[in-house]
Amino acid sequence: MNLLTQNTKLKKTSLENYARVLNFSIPAYKSLDGKVTCPFAKDCVKYCYAQRGNYRFSNVKKGQQKRYELTKTDNFVPIMNANIMLERPTHVRIHDSGDFYSIKYLNKWIQIARDNKDVIFYAYTKSIKFFRGIKLPKNMKIIFSEGSKIDNLIDYTRDRHAKIFRGKNALQDLLDAGYINASDNDLNAIQDNKKVGLILH
């Protein structure tokens, strides 16, 4: 089982940035055995891209389920560290599907980031409350996503956050609002501009 994979967007991002951007995915919203993997999801469940396209294939779902089960074990951190050493990514996107489903799980990723200081880890998340009072490693970047049950916890003046724009004028609306477009280049999400815009398509 490949723990780190690369979707189409991340392949394009890697080429544009002369980087090696890989991702780790678990089931979107619910696992095959019915466990919620996105505990704070709300509006996003309606338009979740990770429940469409290739993500619906049975082999993809089985792979996500196996990764999810691995995250719950004590061996997850050392196994992931070994995989990172083997795959040599410059960046790891945590969850192109799924989310931090518990603080215990989040802490495992924090340890992985600390163990791999030369790799940049980043994630979009709606599990905002898990991050309050936690000091993250410098190589771990978090983007709070709108559409959660707890959007009120996002400090739009200070927090790196993502907003989805819709409609025929979405790109212009995004730019006019001062957001950086991360729809095609995923690494734009971790640039200096903490206002991350995504176009729904």
C-alpha positions as a LaTeX table, in Angstrom:
\begin{tabular}{lrrr}
\hline
Residue & $x$ (\AA) & $y$ (\AA) & $z$ (\AA) \\
\hline
Met1 & 0.00 & 0.00 & 0.00 \\
Asn2 & 1.31 & 3.43 & $-0.95$ \\
Leu3 & 0.92 & 5.79 & 1.98 \\
Leu4 & 1.87 & 8.88 & 0.00 \\
Thr5 & 0.24 & 9.42 & $-3.39$ \\
Gln6 & $-0.17$ & 12.25 & $-5.87$ \\
Asn7 & $-3.41$ & 13.48 & $-7.41$ \\
Thr8 & $-3.62$ & 15.42 & $-10.67$ \\
Lys9 & $-3.49$ & 18.82 & $-9.01$ \\
Leu10 & $-0.41$ & 17.93 & $-7.01$ \\
Lys11 & 1.36 & 16.58 & $-10.09$ \\
Lys12 & 0.75 & 19.92 & $-11.80$ \\
Thr13 & 1.81 & 21.80 & $-8.66$ \\
Ser14 & 5.02 & 19.78 & $-8.43$ \\
Leu15 & 5.98 & 20.60 & $-12.03$ \\
Glu16 & 5.24 & 24.30 & $-11.66$ \\
Asn17 & 7.22 & 24.64 & $-8.44$ \\
Tyr18 & 10.10 & 22.23 & $-9.14$ \\
Ala19 & 8.98 & 20.35 & $-6.05$ \\
Arg20 & 7.80 & 16.89 & $-5.07$ \\
Val21 & 4.38 & 17.36 & $-3.50$ \\
Leu22 & 2.72 & 14.19 & $-2.23$ \\
Asn23 & $-0.47$ & 13.69 & $-0.27$ \\
Phe24 & $-1.87$ & 11.44 & 2.41 \\
Ser25 & $-5.56$ & 10.63 & 2.23 \\
Ile26 & $-8.14$ & 8.90 & 4.38 \\
Pro27 & $-11.87$ & 8.47 & 3.63 \\
Ala28 & $-13.83$ & 11.68 & 3.09 \\
Tyr29 & $-16.41$ & 12.39 & 5.81 \\
Lys30 & $-17.01$ & 8.74 & 6.77 \\
Ser31 & $-14.92$ & 5.59 & 6.63 \\
Leu32 & $-16.19$ & 2.38 & 5.06 \\
Asp33 & $-17.12$ & 1.16 & 8.53 \\
Gly34 & $-19.14$ & 4.31 & 9.24 \\
Lys35 & $-16.66$ & 6.24 & 11.43 \\
Val36 & $-16.75$ & 10.02 & 10.91 \\
Thr37 & $-13.41$ & 11.28 & 9.62 \\
Cys38 & $-14.46$ & 14.94 & 9.26 \\
Pro39 & $-16.09$ & 15.64 & 12.64 \\
Phe40 & $-16.73$ & 19.34 & 12.05 \\
Ala41 & $-17.90$ & 19.21 & 8.42 \\
Lys42 & $-21.13$ & 21.02 & 7.65 \\
Asp43 & $-21.91$ & 22.78 & 4.36 \\
Cys44 & $-18.87$ & 21.26 & 2.65 \\
Val45 & $-20.41$ & 17.79 & 2.74 \\
Lys46 & $-22.74$ & 18.88 & $-0.10$ \\
Tyr47 & $-19.94$ & 19.78 & $-2.53$ \\
Cys48 & $-16.97$ & 17.74 & $-1.25$ \\
Tyr49 & $-14.76$ & 17.05 & $-4.28$ \\
Ala50 & $-13.21$ & 14.12 & $-2.43$ \\
Gln51 & $-16.46$ & 12.20 & $-2.78$ \\
Arg52 & $-16.51$ & 12.58 & $-6.57$ \\
Gly53 & $-14.49$ & 11.44 & $-9.58$ \\
Asn54 & $-11.65$ & 8.98 & $-8.99$ \\
Tyr55 & $-12.32$ & 9.05 & $-5.25$ \\
Arg56 & $-15.41$ & 6.90 & $-5.85$ \\
Phe57 & $-13.44$ & 3.96 & $-7.27$ \\
Ser58 & $-13.47$ & 0.91 & $-5.00$ \\
Asn59 & $-9.67$ & 0.51 & $-5.06$ \\
Val60 & $-9.24$ & 4.16 & $-4.02$ \\
Lys61 & $-11.75$ & 3.75 & $-1.19$ \\
Lys62 & $-10.03$ & 0.59 & 0.03 \\
Gly63 & $-6.66$ & 2.35 & 0.05 \\
Gln64 & $-8.07$ & 5.27 & 2.02 \\
Gln65 & $-9.65$ & 2.85 & 4.50 \\
Lys66 & $-6.35$ & 1.03 & 5.06 \\
Arg67 & $-4.54$ & 4.32 & 5.66 \\
Tyr68 & $-7.25$ & 5.38 & 8.09 \\
Glu69 & $-6.92$ & 2.13 & 10.03 \\
Leu70 & $-3.14$ & 2.59 & 10.13 \\
Thr71 & $-3.51$ & 6.09 & 11.61 \\
Lys72 & $-5.18$ & 4.57 & 14.67 \\
Thr73 & $-2.20$ & 2.33 & 15.48 \\
Asp74 & 0.89 & 3.07 & 17.56 \\
Asn75 & 3.01 & 2.23 & 14.50 \\
Phe76 & 1.67 & 5.07 & 12.35 \\
Val77 & 4.42 & 7.59 & 13.15 \\
Pro78 & 7.43 & 5.31 & 12.53 \\
Ile79 & 5.85 & 3.79 & 9.42 \\
Met80 & 5.10 & 7.24 & 8.01 \\
Asn81 & 8.61 & 8.44 & 8.83 \\
Ala82 & 10.06 & 5.48 & 6.95 \\
Asn83 & 7.79 & 6.16 & 3.97 \\
Ile84 & 8.82 & 9.80 & 3.86 \\
Met85 & 12.47 & 8.79 & 3.91 \\
Leu86 & 11.79 & 6.43 & 0.99 \\
Glu87 & 9.64 & 8.78 & $-1.11$ \\
Arg88 & 11.64 & 11.98 & $-0.39$ \\
Pro89 & 8.85 & 14.56 & $-0.80$ \\
Thr90 & 9.58 & 18.27 & $-0.47$ \\
His91 & 5.98 & 18.84 & 0.67 \\
Val92 & 3.30 & 16.58 & 2.12 \\
Arg93 & $-0.33$ & 17.61 & 1.93 \\
Ile94 & $-2.08$ & 15.94 & 4.84 \\
His95 & $-5.55$ & 14.93 & 3.63 \\
Asp96 & $-6.62$ & 15.63 & 0.11 \\
Ser97 & $-9.59$ & 13.81 & 1.61 \\
Gly98 & $-10.58$ & 13.38 & 5.24 \\
Asp99 & $-9.52$ & 15.54 & 8.18 \\
Phe100 & $-7.98$ & 15.47 & 11.65 \\
Tyr101 & $-10.61$ & 13.37 & 13.36 \\
Ser102 & $-9.14$ & 13.61 & 16.89 \\
Ile103 & $-6.50$ & 15.49 & 18.86 \\
Lys104 & $-4.60$ & 12.24 & 19.33 \\
Tyr105 & $-4.42$ & 11.81 & 15.58 \\
Leu106 & $-3.35$ & 15.44 & 15.09 \\
Asn107 & $-0.54$ & 14.94 & 17.59 \\
Lys108 & 0.79 & 12.06 & 15.53 \\
Trp109 & 1.16 & 14.37 & 12.54 \\
Ile110 & 2.82 & 17.01 & 14.69 \\
Gln111 & 5.39 & 14.40 & 15.72 \\
Ile112 & 5.91 & 13.35 & 12.10 \\
Ala113 & 6.55 & 16.99 & 11.15 \\
Arg114 & 9.05 & 17.34 & 13.99 \\
Asp115 & 10.81 & 14.18 & 12.84 \\
Asn116 & 11.09 & 15.45 & 9.25 \\
Lys117 & 12.20 & 19.08 & 9.53 \\
Asp118 & 13.28 & 19.32 & 5.87 \\
Val119 & 9.75 & 18.56 & 4.63 \\
Ile120 & 6.90 & 21.09 & 4.59 \\
Phe121 & 3.62 & 19.63 & 5.84 \\
Tyr122 & 0.35 & 21.43 & 5.18 \\
Ala123 & $-3.35$ & 20.74 & 5.51 \\
Tyr124 & $-6.75$ & 22.28 & 4.99 \\
Thr125 & $-8.89$ & 21.56 & 8.03 \\
Lys126 & $-12.24$ & 22.22 & 9.64 \\
Ser127 & $-11.05$ & 20.80 & 12.98 \\
Ile128 & $-10.23$ & 24.33 & 14.10 \\
Lys129 & $-10.79$ & 23.81 & 17.81 \\
Phe130 & $-8.07$ & 21.12 & 17.95 \\
Phe131 & $-5.45$ & 23.74 & 17.08 \\
Arg132 & $-6.22$ & 26.29 & 19.76 \\
Gly133 & $-3.40$ & 26.41 & 22.31 \\
Ile134 & $-1.16$ & 24.07 & 20.29 \\
Lys135 & 2.27 & 25.18 & 19.11 \\
Leu136 & 2.94 & 23.73 & 15.67 \\
Pro137 & 6.38 & 23.01 & 14.21 \\
Lys138 & 7.58 & 25.70 & 11.79 \\
Asn139 & 7.37 & 23.21 & 8.92 \\
Met140 & 3.66 & 22.52 & 9.50 \\
Lys141 & 1.20 & 24.95 & 7.87 \\
Ile142 & $-2.53$ & 24.81 & 8.56 \\
Ile143 & $-5.33$ & 26.41 & 6.55 \\
Phe144 & $-8.70$ & 26.69 & 8.29 \\
Ser145 & $-11.50$ & 25.95 & 5.80 \\
Glu146 & $-14.90$ & 27.59 & 5.78 \\
Gly147 & $-17.96$ & 25.38 & 5.76 \\
Ser148 & $-17.56$ & 23.86 & 9.21 \\
Lys149 & $-19.83$ & 23.76 & 12.24 \\
Ile150 & $-17.37$ & 26.07 & 14.00 \\
Asp151 & $-16.52$ & 28.76 & 11.43 \\
Asn152 & $-16.98$ & 31.29 & 14.23 \\
Leu153 & $-13.61$ & 30.16 & 15.61 \\
Ile154 & $-11.76$ & 31.45 & 12.53 \\
Asp155 & $-10.01$ & 34.77 & 13.11 \\
Tyr156 & $-10.14$ & 36.16 & 9.56 \\
Thr157 & $-7.60$ & 38.88 & 10.39 \\
Arg158 & $-4.92$ & 36.50 & 11.68 \\
Asp159 & $-5.61$ & 32.88 & 10.73 \\
Arg160 & $-4.60$ & 31.35 & 7.42 \\
His161 & $-7.98$ & 30.41 & 6.01 \\
Ala162 & $-9.65$ & 29.22 & 2.83 \\
Lys163 & $-12.79$ & 30.52 & 1.19 \\
Ile164 & $-14.57$ & 28.94 & $-1.79$ \\
Phe165 & $-15.74$ & 31.20 & $-4.61$ \\
Arg166 & $-18.51$ & 30.21 & $-7.03$ \\
Gly167 & $-20.05$ & 31.48 & $-10.23$ \\
Lys168 & $-18.87$ & 32.81 & $-13.58$ \\
Asn169 & $-17.00$ & 35.71 & $-11.94$ \\
Ala170 & $-15.43$ & 33.56 & $-9.23$ \\
Leu171 & $-11.81$ & 34.30 & $-10.12$ \\
Gln172 & $-12.33$ & 38.05 & $-10.26$ \\
Asp173 & $-14.35$ & 37.98 & $-7.03$ \\
Leu174 & $-11.54$ & 36.01 & $-5.39$ \\
Leu175 & $-8.88$ & 38.49 & $-6.47$ \\
Asp176 & $-10.99$ & 41.54 & $-5.63$ \\
Ala177 & $-11.44$ & 40.18 & $-2.09$ \\
Gly178 & $-7.66$ & 39.98 & $-1.69$ \\
Tyr179 & $-7.35$ & 36.20 & $-1.80$ \\
Ile180 & $-4.58$ & 34.23 & $-3.49$ \\
Asn181 & $-5.80$ & 31.66 & $-6.01$ \\
Ala182 & $-4.83$ & 28.14 & $-4.94$ \\
Ser183 & $-7.22$ & 26.37 & $-7.30$ \\
Asp184 & $-4.51$ & 25.16 & $-9.68$ \\
Asn185 & $-1.27$ & 25.69 & $-7.77$ \\
Asp186 & $-1.68$ & 24.02 & $-4.39$ \\
Leu187 & 1.43 & 25.59 & $-2.87$ \\
Asn188 & $-0.15$ & 29.03 & $-3.18$ \\
Ala189 & $-2.05$ & 28.00 & $-0.05$ \\
Ile190 & 1.09 & 28.36 & 2.06 \\
Gln191 & 2.50 & 31.60 & 0.64 \\
Asp192 & 2.68 & 34.89 & 2.57 \\
Asn193 & $-0.94$ & 35.76 & 1.76 \\
Lys194 & $-2.98$ & 33.96 & 4.42 \\
Lys195 & $-6.24$ & 34.52 & 2.51 \\
Val196 & $-6.54$ & 31.39 & 0.35 \\
Gly197 & $-9.13$ & 31.30 & $-2.40$ \\
Leu198 & $-10.49$ & 28.23 & $-4.16$ \\
Ile199 & $-12.84$ & 28.16 & $-7.15$ \\
Leu200 & $-15.60$ & 25.57 & $-7.06$ \\
His201 & $-15.67$ & 23.55 & $-10.26$ \\
\hline
\end{tabular}
